[in-house]
Coordinates of C-alpha atoms in Angstrom, one line a residue:
Chain T
M1 CA 3.3 24.6 7.2
S2 CA 0.4 26.3 6.4
F3 CA -2.9 26.1 6.5
S4 CA -3.7 26.4 2.9
T5 CA -0.2 24.7 1.8
E6 CA -1.9 21.7 4.2
A7 CA -5.4 22.2 2.6
A8 CA -3.5 22.3 -1.2
H9 CA -2.3 18.6 -0.3
F10 CA -5.7 17.3 1.8
R11 CA -7.2 18.1 -2.0
D12 CA -4.4 17.1 -4.0
A13 CA -5.4 13.3 -2.0
L14 CA -8.9 13.6 -2.3
S15 CA -8.5 14.5 -5.8
A16 CA -6.2 10.9 -6.6
E17 CA -8.5 9.0 -4.3
F18 CA -11.6 10.1 -6.3
Y19 CA -9.4 8.9 -9.2
K20 CA -8.8 5.4 -7.8
V21 CA -12.8 5.3 -7.0
R22 CA -13.8 6.6 -10.3
R23 CA -11.4 3.9 -12.6
R24 CA -11.8 1.4 -10.1
R25 CA -14.1 -1.2 -11.8
M26 CA -15.2 -3.1 -8.6
T27 CA -17.1 0.7 -7.7
Y28 CA -19.6 0.1 -10.5
I29 CA -20.2 -3.9 -10.0
L30 CA -20.9 -3.0 -5.9
L31 CA -22.8 -0.4 -7.3
A32 CA -24.6 -2.7 -10.3
V33 CA -24.9 -5.8 -7.6
H34 CA -26.8 -3.4 -4.9
C35 CA -29.5 -2.2 -7.7
A36 CA -29.7 -5.9 -8.6
L37 CA -30.4 -6.9 -4.9
V38 CA -33.3 -4.4 -4.4
L39 CA -34.7 -5.1 -7.8
L40 CA -34.4 -8.5 -6.7
F41 CA -35.7 -8.3 -3.5
Y42 CA -39.2 -6.6 -4.7
F43 CA -39.3 -9.4 -7.3
I44 CA -39.6 -12.0 -5.1
L45 CA -42.0 -10.2 -2.8
F46 CA -44.2 -9.5 -6.6
M47 CA -43.9 -13.1 -6.7
Q48 CA -45.0 -13.9 -3.2
I49 CA -48.5 -10.9 -3.6
R50 CA -49.2 -12.6 -7.0
D51 CA -49.5 -15.5 -5.6
G52 CA -52.4 -14.2 -3.2
P53 CA -52.3 -14.7 0.9
S54 CA -52.3 -17.9 2.4
H55 CA -54.8 -20.0 4.2
R56 CA -52.7 -19.7 7.4
R57 CA -54.5 -17.4 10.5
N58 CA -54.2 -13.7 9.2
G59 CA -52.7 -14.4 5.5
L60 CA -54.8 -11.9 4.5
S61 CA -54.0 -9.4 6.8
E62 CA -50.4 -10.3 6.4
W63 CA -50.5 -10.0 2.4
L64 CA -52.5 -7.2 2.8
A65 CA -49.9 -5.3 5.2
L66 CA -46.9 -6.2 2.4
R67 CA -48.8 -5.5 0.2
N68 CA -49.2 -1.8 1.4
A69 CA -45.7 -1.9 2.8
M70 CA -44.3 -1.9 -0.8
S71 CA -46.3 1.0 -2.3
T72 CA -44.7 4.5 -2.9
L73 CA -46.7 5.3 0.0
N74 CA -44.4 3.5 2.5
V75 CA -41.4 3.8 0.0
V76 CA -39.1 5.8 2.8
P77 CA -39.8 3.0 5.7
Y78 CA -39.8 0.9 3.2
G79 CA -37.1 1.3 0.9
F80 CA -34.3 2.5 2.9
A81 CA -34.7 -0.6 5.9
L82 CA -33.9 -2.8 2.4
E83 CA -31.2 0.1 1.5
R84 CA -30.0 -0.2 5.4
F85 CA -29.8 -4.4 4.7
F86 CA -27.9 -4.8 1.2
A87 CA -26.1 -1.0 1.2
T88 CA -23.8 -2.1 4.4
L89 CA -23.3 -5.5 2.8
V90 CA -22.2 -3.3 0.0
C91 CA -20.4 -0.9 1.3
V92 CA -18.6 -2.5 3.8
I93 CA -16.8 -4.4 0.5
F94 CA -16.0 -1.3 -0.7
A95 CA -14.6 0.1 2.3
G96 CA -12.4 -3.4 3.3
T97 CA -11.3 -3.7 0.1
M98 CA -10.4 0.3 -0.8
M99 CA -8.5 0.3 2.7
G100 CA -6.7 -3.5 2.7
N101 CA -6.1 -3.5 -1.4
E102 CA -3.3 -1.1 -0.6
Y103 CA -1.9 -3.4 2.1
D104 CA -2.2 -6.0 -0.4
W105 CA -0.6 -4.4 -3.9
R106 CA 1.5 -2.1 -1.8
T107 CA 0.6 0.9 -3.0
V108 CA 0.5 2.4 0.4
G109 CA 4.1 2.6 0.9
V110 CA 4.5 4.2 -2.2
V111 CA 1.9 7.5 -1.8
T112 CA 3.6 7.8 1.7
S113 CA 7.0 7.5 0.4
R114 CA 6.2 10.4 -1.6
G115 CA 5.2 12.9 0.8
V116 CA 1.7 11.9 1.4
R117 CA 0.9 13.0 5.1
R118 CA -0.3 9.4 6.5
W119 CA -3.4 11.3 7.6
H120 CA -4.2 12.8 4.1
F121 CA -4.0 9.4 2.7
L122 CA -6.5 8.0 5.4
A123 CA -8.3 10.9 5.8
A124 CA -9.5 11.2 1.7
K125 CA -10.7 7.4 2.2
V126 CA -12.5 8.1 4.9
V127 CA -14.4 10.6 3.2
M128 CA -14.6 8.4 -0.2
D129 CA -15.9 6.1 2.0
V130 CA -19.0 8.3 3.3
A131 CA -19.9 9.5 0.1
F132 CA -20.1 6.3 -2.0
V133 CA -22.5 5.2 1.6
I134 CA -24.5 8.2 0.4
V135 CA -24.5 7.5 -3.3
V136 CA -25.0 3.7 -3.3
A137 CA -27.5 4.8 -0.2
T138 CA -29.2 7.2 -2.7
I139 CA -29.4 5.1 -5.9
G140 CA -30.3 2.3 -4.4
F141 CA -33.6 4.3 -2.7
L142 CA -34.4 5.8 -6.8
V143 CA -34.9 2.1 -7.8
A144 CA -36.5 1.3 -4.9
V145 CA -39.3 4.1 -6.0
A146 CA -39.3 3.3 -9.1
C147 CA -40.3 -0.4 -7.9
S148 CA -42.6 1.4 -5.8
L149 CA -43.9 3.3 -8.2
W150 CA -44.5 0.4 -10.3
W151 CA -46.1 -1.6 -7.5
S152 CA -48.9 1.1 -6.8
N153 CA -49.6 1.6 -10.3
L154 CA -50.2 -3.0 -10.1
Y155 CA -51.8 -2.6 -7.7
D156 CA -54.0 0.5 -7.6
L157 CA -52.3 1.8 -4.6
S158 CA -51.7 5.2 -2.8
Y159 CA -48.7 7.4 -4.2
G160 CA -48.6 9.6 -1.5
T161 CA -48.2 12.7 -2.2
W162 CA -45.1 14.8 -2.9
D163 CA -44.0 18.1 -1.7
W164 CA -41.4 20.0 0.7
A165 CA -42.3 17.8 3.5
R166 CA -41.9 14.8 2.0
L167 CA -38.7 15.3 0.0
W168 CA -37.1 16.8 3.6
D169 CA -38.7 13.0 4.7
I170 CA -36.3 11.4 2.4
V171 CA -33.1 14.0 3.0
S172 CA -33.5 13.0 6.7
S173 CA -34.1 9.1 6.6
L174 CA -31.4 9.1 3.7
A175 CA -29.3 11.1 6.8
R176 CA -30.4 8.7 9.4
T177 CA -29.6 5.2 7.0
V178 CA -26.8 5.9 6.4
F179 CA -25.7 6.5 10.1
V180 CA -26.6 3.5 10.8
I181 CA -24.2 2.1 8.2
I182 CA -21.5 3.4 8.7
P183 CA -20.3 1.9 12.3
F184 CA -19.8 -0.9 10.1
V185 CA -18.2 0.4 7.0
F186 CA -15.4 1.9 9.3
M187 CA -15.3 -1.4 11.2
A188 CA -14.2 -2.8 8.1
L189 CA -11.9 0.3 7.1
A190 CA -10.1 -0.4 10.9
F191 CA -10.0 -3.8 10.5
A192 CA -8.4 -3.6 6.8
T193 CA -5.7 -1.3 8.4
T194 CA -5.3 -3.9 11.6
W195 CA -4.3 -6.7 9.4
R196 CA -3.1 -4.8 6.2
S197 CA -5.8 -7.2 4.3
A198 CA -8.9 -6.7 2.2
G199 CA -10.2 -10.0 2.4
Q200 CA -10.0 -10.4 6.3
A201 CA -11.3 -6.9 6.8
V202 CA -14.7 -7.8 5.1
G203 CA -14.8 -11.2 6.0
A204 CA -14.7 -10.4 9.5
S205 CA -17.0 -7.3 9.2
L206 CA -19.7 -9.0 7.2
G207 CA -19.3 -11.7 10.0
A208 CA -19.9 -9.4 13.2
Y209 CA -22.6 -7.6 11.1
F210 CA -24.7 -10.9 10.4
I211 CA -23.1 -12.5 14.0
E212 CA -23.9 -9.6 15.8
S213 CA -28.2 -10.5 15.6
I214 CA -27.6 -14.0 16.4
F215 CA -25.6 -12.7 19.7
T216 CA -28.3 -9.9 20.3
G217 CA -31.1 -12.9 19.7
L218 CA -29.6 -14.9 22.0
L219 CA -28.6 -12.6 25.1
N220 CA -32.0 -10.8 24.9
R221 CA -33.1 -14.7 26.6
A222 CA -31.2 -13.9 29.3
Q223 CA -34.1 -11.6 30.6
D224 CA -33.2 -10.4 34.4
S225 CA -29.4 -11.3 33.8
W226 CA -26.8 -8.4 33.1
L227 CA -25.9 -10.6 29.8
S228 CA -29.3 -8.8 28.8
H229 CA -28.4 -5.4 29.0
I230 CA -25.3 -5.8 26.5
P231 CA -27.1 -5.9 23.2
D232 CA -27.9 -2.3 24.7
G233 CA -24.2 -1.4 23.3
L234 CA -24.3 -3.2 19.9
I235 CA -24.8 -1.5 16.7
N236 CA -27.8 -3.3 15.2
I237 CA -30.2 -2.7 18.2
N238 CA -29.1 1.1 17.7
G239 CA -29.1 0.5 13.7
D240 CA -33.2 0.0 14.5
A241 CA -33.8 2.5 16.9
I242 CA -32.7 4.8 14.4
M243 CA -34.4 3.4 11.6
R244 CA -37.6 3.8 13.5
A245 CA -37.4 7.3 13.0
N246 CA -38.0 7.0 9.4
G247 CA -41.5 5.3 10.3
I248 CA -42.4 2.4 11.4
F249 CA -45.5 -0.1 9.7
S250 CA -48.1 -0.3 12.7
G251 CA -50.7 -1.6 10.9
E252 CA -52.5 -5.4 11.3
G253 CA -50.9 -8.7 10.3
G254 CA -46.8 -6.5 10.3
G255 CA -45.5 -5.6 6.8
G256 CA -42.9 -8.1 5.7
P257 CA -39.1 -8.3 6.2
F258 CA -37.5 -5.2 7.0
I259 CA -40.1 -3.6 8.7
F260 CA -39.8 -2.1 12.3
G261 CA -42.8 -2.0 14.7
P262 CA -42.4 0.2 17.5
G263 CA -40.7 0.1 20.4
G264 CA -36.7 -0.5 21.1
A265 CA -33.9 2.0 22.3
P266 CA -34.5 5.7 22.7
L267 CA -33.6 7.5 20.0
W268 CA -30.9 9.6 21.7
R269 CA -29.2 7.1 23.1
A270 CA -29.3 4.9 20.0
A271 CA -27.1 7.9 18.1
L272 CA -24.9 8.3 20.8
V273 CA -24.1 5.0 21.3
L274 CA -23.5 4.5 17.6
A275 CA -21.3 7.6 17.6
A276 CA -19.3 6.2 20.4
W277 CA -18.6 2.9 17.9
I278 CA -18.0 5.5 14.9
G279 CA -15.9 7.9 16.8
G280 CA -13.8 4.4 18.3
F281 CA -12.9 3.3 14.3
V282 CA -11.9 6.2 13.6
V283 CA -9.5 7.0 16.4
L284 CA -8.3 3.0 16.1
V285 CA -8.0 3.4 12.2
F286 CA -5.9 7.2 12.0
W287 CA -4.0 6.1 15.2
Q288 CA -3.0 2.5 13.7
F289 CA -2.0 4.2 10.9
Q290 CA -0.1 7.0 12.1
H291 CA 1.7 5.3 14.3
R292 CA 2.8 1.9 12.9
D293 CA 5.0 0.6 10.3
I294 CA 3.5 0.9 7.1
Q295 CA 5.1 -2.1 6.2
E296 CA 6.5 -5.1 8.6
Chain F
M1 CA 32.5 19.5 5.5
P2 CA 30.4 17.1 3.4
E3 CA 27.3 18.0 3.0
Y4 CA 25.2 14.7 3.7
V5 CA 21.8 14.2 1.3
V6 CA 21.1 11.3 3.6
E7 CA 22.4 11.0 7.7
A8 CA 21.4 8.3 9.3
R9 CA 22.9 7.3 13.1
G10 CA 22.4 4.4 15.3
L11 CA 19.6 2.8 13.5
V12 CA 17.8 -0.1 15.1
K13 CA 14.9 -1.7 13.8
R14 CA 13.7 -4.9 15.9
F15 CA 10.9 -6.9 14.5
R16 CA 9.9 -9.1 18.3
E17 CA 12.9 -10.4 18.8
T18 CA 14.3 -10.5 15.5
V19 CA 17.6 -7.6 15.1
A20 CA 16.8 -6.5 11.7
V21 CA 19.0 -3.5 11.5
N22 CA 21.1 -3.0 14.2
G23 CA 23.2 0.3 15.0
V24 CA 23.7 1.2 10.9
D25 CA 24.9 4.7 10.5
L26 CA 24.6 5.7 7.1
F27 CA 26.4 9.1 5.8
V28 CA 25.2 9.8 1.7
E29 CA 26.8 12.8 0.0
R30 CA 25.2 15.3 -2.3
G31 CA 25.4 13.9 -5.8
R32 CA 27.0 10.7 -5.1
V33 CA 25.9 7.2 -6.3
Y34 CA 25.6 5.0 -2.9
G35 CA 25.3 1.2 -3.5
A36 CA 23.9 -0.6 0.1
L37 CA 25.4 -3.8 -1.2
G38 CA 24.5 -7.2 0.8
P39 CA 23.0 -10.4 0.8
N40 CA 19.3 -10.9 1.0
G41 CA 18.2 -10.3 4.8
S42 CA 21.2 -8.4 5.8
G43 CA 19.5 -5.6 6.7
K44 CA 19.8 -3.1 3.9
S45 CA 15.9 -3.0 2.6
T46 CA 14.7 -2.1 6.5
T47 CA 17.0 0.5 6.6
V48 CA 16.0 1.7 3.0
R49 CA 12.3 1.9 4.3
M50 CA 13.5 3.4 7.6
L51 CA 14.7 5.8 5.4
L52 CA 11.7 6.8 3.5
G53 CA 9.6 6.5 6.7
L54 CA 8.1 3.0 5.9
A55 CA 9.2 1.8 9.0
R56 CA 9.5 4.0 12.8
P57 CA 13.2 2.9 14.0
N58 CA 13.7 1.5 17.4
E59 CA 16.8 3.7 17.9
G60 CA 18.4 6.4 16.3
E61 CA 17.5 8.8 13.8
V62 CA 17.5 9.5 10.2
K63 CA 17.9 13.4 8.5
L64 CA 17.8 13.6 5.1
F65 CA 18.7 17.2 3.6
G66 CA 20.1 18.2 7.2
R67 CA 16.4 17.7 8.8
S68 CA 14.8 14.6 10.8
I69 CA 12.2 13.4 9.0
A70 CA 11.0 12.5 12.3
D71 CA 9.6 15.9 12.3
N72 CA 9.6 17.0 8.6
G73 CA 9.0 13.4 7.5
P74 CA 6.4 14.4 4.1
E75 CA 8.2 17.8 3.8
L76 CA 11.4 15.9 2.9
F77 CA 10.2 12.7 1.0
R78 CA 8.1 15.2 -1.5
R79 CA 11.7 15.4 -2.7
V80 CA 12.4 11.3 -2.6
G81 CA 11.9 9.3 -5.7
A82 CA 12.3 5.8 -4.4
V83 CA 11.7 2.0 -5.7
V84 CA 11.0 0.0 -2.7
E85 CA 11.5 -3.7 -3.4
T86 CA 9.3 -5.1 -6.5
P87 CA 7.2 -1.7 -7.8
A88 CA 3.5 -1.5 -6.6
F89 CA 1.1 0.3 -8.3
V90 CA -2.6 -0.1 -9.0
P91 CA -3.6 -3.5 -11.2
Y92 CA -6.5 -2.4 -12.9
L93 CA -4.5 1.3 -13.7
S94 CA -2.1 1.1 -16.9
G95 CA 1.0 2.5 -16.7
R96 CA 0.5 6.1 -17.4
D97 CA -2.9 6.1 -15.5
N98 CA -0.5 4.6 -12.7
L99 CA 1.7 7.7 -12.9
R100 CA -1.3 10.3 -13.6
L101 CA -2.5 8.9 -9.8
L102 CA 0.9 9.9 -8.2
E103 CA 1.1 13.0 -10.1
K104 CA -2.5 13.7 -8.5
Y105 CA -0.7 13.1 -5.1
T106 CA 2.5 15.1 -5.5
P107 CA 1.3 17.5 -8.4
G108 CA 3.8 19.4 -10.8
A109 CA 5.0 17.0 -13.9
G110 CA 2.0 17.6 -15.8
E111 CA 1.0 15.2 -18.6
R112 CA 4.4 16.0 -20.5
G113 CA 6.4 15.0 -17.3
I114 CA 4.6 11.7 -17.2
E115 CA 5.3 11.2 -21.0
I116 CA 8.9 12.4 -20.2
A117 CA 9.4 9.5 -17.5
L118 CA 7.3 7.1 -19.3
D119 CA 10.0 8.1 -22.7
R120 CA 13.4 7.7 -20.7
V121 CA 12.6 4.3 -19.4
H122 CA 11.1 3.3 -22.6
L123 CA 8.1 2.7 -21.9
L124 CA 5.9 4.8 -23.9
H125 CA 4.5 1.8 -26.7
A126 CA 3.4 -0.2 -23.3
A127 CA 2.1 2.9 -21.3
H128 CA -1.9 2.3 -22.0
R129 CA -1.4 -1.3 -21.2
R130 CA -3.0 -2.4 -17.6
F131 CA 0.1 -2.6 -14.7
K132 CA -1.2 -6.1 -13.9
N133 CA -0.2 -7.9 -17.8
Y134 CA 3.4 -6.4 -17.6
S135 CA 6.2 -8.4 -16.8
L136 CA 8.6 -7.8 -14.2
G137 CA 10.8 -5.6 -16.1
M138 CA 8.3 -3.8 -17.3
K139 CA 7.4 -2.9 -13.6
Q140 CA 10.3 -2.2 -12.8
R141 CA 10.5 0.5 -15.6
L142 CA 7.3 2.0 -14.4
G143 CA 8.7 2.2 -10.8
I144 CA 11.7 4.1 -11.6
A145 CA 9.7 6.0 -14.6
A146 CA 7.5 6.9 -11.4
A147 CA 10.6 7.8 -8.9
I148 CA 12.1 10.6 -10.8
L149 CA 8.4 11.6 -12.2
H150 CA 8.5 14.4 -9.5
D151 CA 11.7 15.8 -10.6
P152 CA 13.5 14.3 -6.6
E153 CA 17.0 15.3 -5.4
L154 CA 17.3 12.3 -3.8
I155 CA 16.6 8.7 -5.4
V156 CA 16.5 5.4 -4.0
L157 CA 16.4 2.3 -6.0
D158 CA 16.1 -1.4 -4.5
E159 CA 17.9 -3.9 -6.7
P160 CA 15.9 -1.8 -9.8
T161 CA 17.5 -4.8 -12.4
N162 CA 15.7 -7.3 -10.8
G163 CA 14.0 -9.2 -13.4
L164 CA 14.9 -7.0 -16.4
D165 CA 16.7 -8.6 -19.5
P166 CA 20.6 -8.1 -20.4
Q167 CA 19.5 -5.0 -22.6
G168 CA 17.0 -3.4 -19.8
T169 CA 19.6 -4.3 -17.0
R170 CA 22.0 -2.2 -19.7
E171 CA 19.5 0.6 -19.7
V172 CA 18.8 0.8 -16.5
R173 CA 22.6 0.7 -15.1
A174 CA 22.9 3.5 -17.7
L175 CA 20.3 5.8 -16.5
I176 CA 21.7 5.6 -13.2
P177 CA 24.9 7.6 -14.1
E178 CA 22.9 9.8 -16.3
L179 CA 20.3 10.6 -13.1
A180 CA 23.5 11.3 -11.4
A181 CA 25.0 14.3 -13.5
E182 CA 21.6 15.9 -13.5
G183 CA 22.9 16.3 -9.6
R184 CA 20.8 14.0 -8.4
T185 CA 22.1 11.2 -5.0
I186 CA 21.4 8.1 -5.3
V187 CA 21.0 5.4 -3.5
L188 CA 21.7 1.9 -4.7
C189 CA 20.6 -1.3 -3.1
S190 CA 21.6 -4.9 -4.9
H191 CA 23.0 -8.2 -4.0
L192 CA 24.5 -8.1 -7.4
L193 CA 28.4 -6.8 -6.8
Y194 CA 29.4 -6.2 -10.3
E195 CA 26.0 -3.7 -10.5
V196 CA 27.0 -1.6 -7.5
E197 CA 30.8 -1.6 -9.0
Q198 CA 30.2 -0.6 -12.1
V199 CA 28.1 2.5 -11.2
C200 CA 28.6 3.0 -7.4
D201 CA 31.6 5.6 -6.4
A202 CA 30.3 4.9 -2.8
V203 CA 28.8 1.3 -1.5
A204 CA 28.4 0.1 2.2
I205 CA 28.4 -3.6 2.9
F206 CA 25.8 -5.2 5.2
Q207 CA 26.0 -7.9 6.8
R208 CA 23.5 -9.3 9.4
G209 CA 21.7 -5.9 9.8
E210 CA 25.3 -4.4 10.3
I211 CA 27.3 -2.0 7.9
V212 CA 30.6 -4.0 7.9
A213 CA 32.2 -1.8 5.7
Q214 CA 31.7 2.1 4.3
G215 CA 33.1 4.1 2.0
D216 CA 34.5 5.2 -1.4
T217 CA 34.4 2.0 -3.9
K218 CA 37.7 2.3 -5.4
T219 CA 39.5 3.4 -1.8
L220 CA 37.7 0.4 -0.2
I221 CA 38.5 -1.8 -3.1
G222 CA 42.2 -0.6 -3.7
T223 CA 44.2 -0.3 -6.8
R224 CA 46.7 -2.5 -6.1
S225 CA 46.5 -5.5 -8.1
T226 CA 48.6 -9.1 -8.0
L227 CA 50.5 -11.1 -10.0
H228 CA 49.7 -15.3 -10.6
L229 CA 51.5 -17.7 -11.8
R230 CA 51.6 -20.8 -12.6
A231 CA 54.3 -23.3 -13.4
A232 CA 55.8 -26.9 -13.3
D233 CA 58.0 -25.9 -11.1
V234 CA 56.5 -24.0 -9.0
E235 CA 58.6 -24.6 -5.8
G236 CA 61.8 -23.7 -7.7
I237 CA 60.0 -20.6 -8.3
A238 CA 58.7 -19.7 -4.8
A239 CA 62.5 -20.7 -3.9
A240 CA 64.3 -17.9 -6.0
L241 CA 61.3 -15.6 -5.5
A242 CA 62.1 -15.5 -2.0
E243 CA 65.9 -14.2 -2.7
S244 CA 64.2 -11.0 -5.1
R245 CA 62.7 -8.2 -3.8
W246 CA 59.2 -9.2 -4.2
K247 CA 59.8 -12.0 -1.5
A248 CA 57.6 -10.2 1.0
N249 CA 54.9 -10.2 -1.1
V250 CA 54.9 -13.8 -1.9
R251 CA 52.5 -16.4 -1.0
R252 CA 51.2 -19.7 -2.0
D253 CA 47.4 -20.3 -3.4
G254 CA 46.9 -23.3 -4.4
D255 CA 49.2 -25.0 -7.4
E256 CA 49.7 -21.1 -8.0
L257 CA 52.1 -18.4 -6.6
V258 CA 50.7 -14.9 -6.0
I259 CA 52.7 -12.1 -5.6
D260 CA 50.5 -8.9 -4.0
D261 CA 50.7 -5.3 -4.7
A262 CA 52.9 -6.8 -8.1
G263 CA 50.4 -5.9 -11.0
H264 CA 52.4 -3.8 -12.9
D265 CA 55.7 -5.7 -12.8
G266 CA 54.7 -8.5 -15.0
A267 CA 57.6 -8.0 -17.5
E268 CA 60.2 -7.4 -15.0
V269 CA 59.4 -10.8 -13.0
N270 CA 59.2 -12.9 -15.8
R271 CA 62.9 -12.0 -16.9
F272 CA 64.4 -12.4 -13.6
L273 CA 63.1 -16.2 -13.6
A274 CA 63.6 -16.8 -16.7
A275 CA 67.5 -15.3 -16.0
E276 CA 67.1 -17.8 -13.1
G277 CA 66.6 -20.9 -15.3
H278 CA 62.6 -20.6 -14.3
F279 CA 59.5 -20.5 -17.2
V280 CA 56.4 -20.0 -16.1
A281 CA 53.8 -21.6 -17.9
E282 CA 50.8 -18.9 -17.1
L283 CA 51.9 -15.3 -15.5
R284 CA 48.5 -13.0 -15.5
Q285 CA 47.3 -9.8 -13.4
V286 CA 44.6 -9.9 -11.4
V287 CA 42.8 -6.7 -10.3
P288 CA 41.1 -6.5 -7.5
T289 CA 37.0 -6.2 -7.8
L290 CA 34.1 -5.5 -5.2
E291 CA 34.0 -9.5 -4.8
D292 CA 37.1 -9.6 -3.5
F293 CA 36.2 -7.0 -1.2
F294 CA 32.7 -8.1 0.0
F295 CA 33.9 -11.4 0.4
K296 CA 37.1 -10.6 2.7
V297 CA 35.2 -8.1 5.2
T298 CA 32.0 -11.1 4.9
D299 CA 34.0 -13.8 5.6
A300 CA 36.2 -12.1 8.1
E301 CA 32.7 -11.2 9.6
R302 CA 31.7 -14.7 9.3
E303 CA 34.3 -16.0 10.9
V304 CA 34.6 -13.5 14.5

C-alpha cells in the first residue's frame, strides 16, 4: 500500500475518532468538571484567605505567601501545578473510557473488521488523548488566569508584565505540564487495552496515581537502603522535578498546596524517566492491540 | 475451477485448554448464500471471527478473494461487511450518526448511501434515535445497514434475525437473496434450521468445533422423499409390502410403516394394498428437510 493511501486511511481514522469525541457527552462533562474543580479550589482558598492569618507560629507569613501565590504574577507555576493534579484525573478518565468503552460496547471489532488497520485505530486514539490533555490543560489554565485576575484585583496584587517572554513561559510550562500528565493517560490506555474494560483501566490508573505518592513517602523513609532509590524511577517524583521548571516558590512560609520548593531530581533525568514510562506504555498498548484477539 | 471468496484451511482456535475450532476447512464460492449451521458453542462464531481477523487462528490459514488475510487483512476486509453476534454500535449516537461514523472510517457511501442503507432495512423512521434506545430488532436492522453500507462483495451475518419480530424476520430473509442477486456472496451463521434451509444454497454443519457436513443444501438434504403409513393392521400391511417391489425399502418406525424413496408412489402403494385387502388409515408423503439431515449427522457424531 502506498504512503499516500496509508496516510489517507489514517486521516479517516483520525476524523472518525474526532467525530466520536466531539459527539460524546462525556467529553464536555469532563471539561466542565475540570473547570469547576479549578474554580472550586480558588474559591476554597479565597474563603481561607478571607478568614485572615491563623494565630500559629508563621501564620501571617503563610497567609501572605498563599495570597501572593494565587496572584496573576504567580499564575504560571501555581495554575499549572493545579492543572497537573486536576487534569490528570480528568484525562485518565477520558483515556480509560475512550479505549475501554470500545471493548465494552464491542465497537472495536466492528471497526477493525471493516478494514481499518489496528494501528490506525489506536494511533488515532493516542493523538486524541494528547490533544485532549492539551485542551484540558489550556482551558483549566485560562480559568486559573481568570481567577487570579479577580484575586489580584481584590487584594491589589501584582499582575506581572504580559510580554512575549511571559507568553513563551506559558507555552513552555503548558508543554511541561502536558508531558507530566501523559504517562498516567497512556497508563490508562494500556490498562484499558490489557483488560478490555473502561472501569478497570480508570480505577487502576487513578489508584496508581494516588498510591504512588504514598508508596514514595514510605520508601523515602528507608534512607540508606536501596529501597529509597525506587521512587527515582517512578512517575510522580520525576513529574515534580519537571513541574519545578515552571517556577518555584521560594518565599518565606511556603506557598500553600501544590507549590514546589527547591530541590528534587535533576531535570534531564526526570525527563528521561518520564519519556521511558511514556514509551513503555505506548509499546505495550500497540503490541497488545496488534497481536491479541480483538474479542475473546 | 470454482472461484472461492472464502477459503479456510485447517483452522484451529484454542482458548487455553478449550479447543473452540478444530481443523475447520471452509470453502465459499462467489455468489452463493452459504449457511454456517450449528448449535450454540459449536464453533461457528469463532470461525467467523477468524475469517474477519478478530481472532487469530492457532493453526491454519484464511484466504479472502484468493489472498491470505495474514498479509493483506485490512485491504481485504474493506470488501467485507459483517454483523458478528449482536450488532455493536456507539450507544450515545443515533442510528444515522453511527453509520456516519463508519462512513468516516471507510469513506465512499456518502450521505446518500447512508440513507439508502437505512431505507433498505426500513429504519429511516428511527434513524434519529439513539442506538441505546433501539429495540433488539432495530439494532439488528442497523447492523445489516452497516454491513451493506460500503457496498461489500462479501457479507457475513451472524444470527441476523435474532430478536426480530415475525415481520422483521421475513424482511431480512427476503433481503438476503436480494443481496445475493446483486452478485454478493453471503455467509449466514444461524442455529435456525428453517432459516438456513430457506435462504442458503450451500451449508456447513458445525458440531463441537468441527464441520461434520458441508456442501450444496439440496444435495445434502436429498430429493428422495418417504411414504408414511398408519393402519390398524400394521403387521398385515408389512407382510403384504414384503412381497412387493418396495420390500427393500420398508421399515417400521413406531406405530408407522415407512417406505423410503417412495414419496411419489402414494397412489400406487394404496392401490396395491387395497388389492391385497389392506386399507390404510393415513398415507402421507414426507419430504426430507435440513432438520432431518442436521439431526442425522449430529446424532451420528454424538454416538461416535
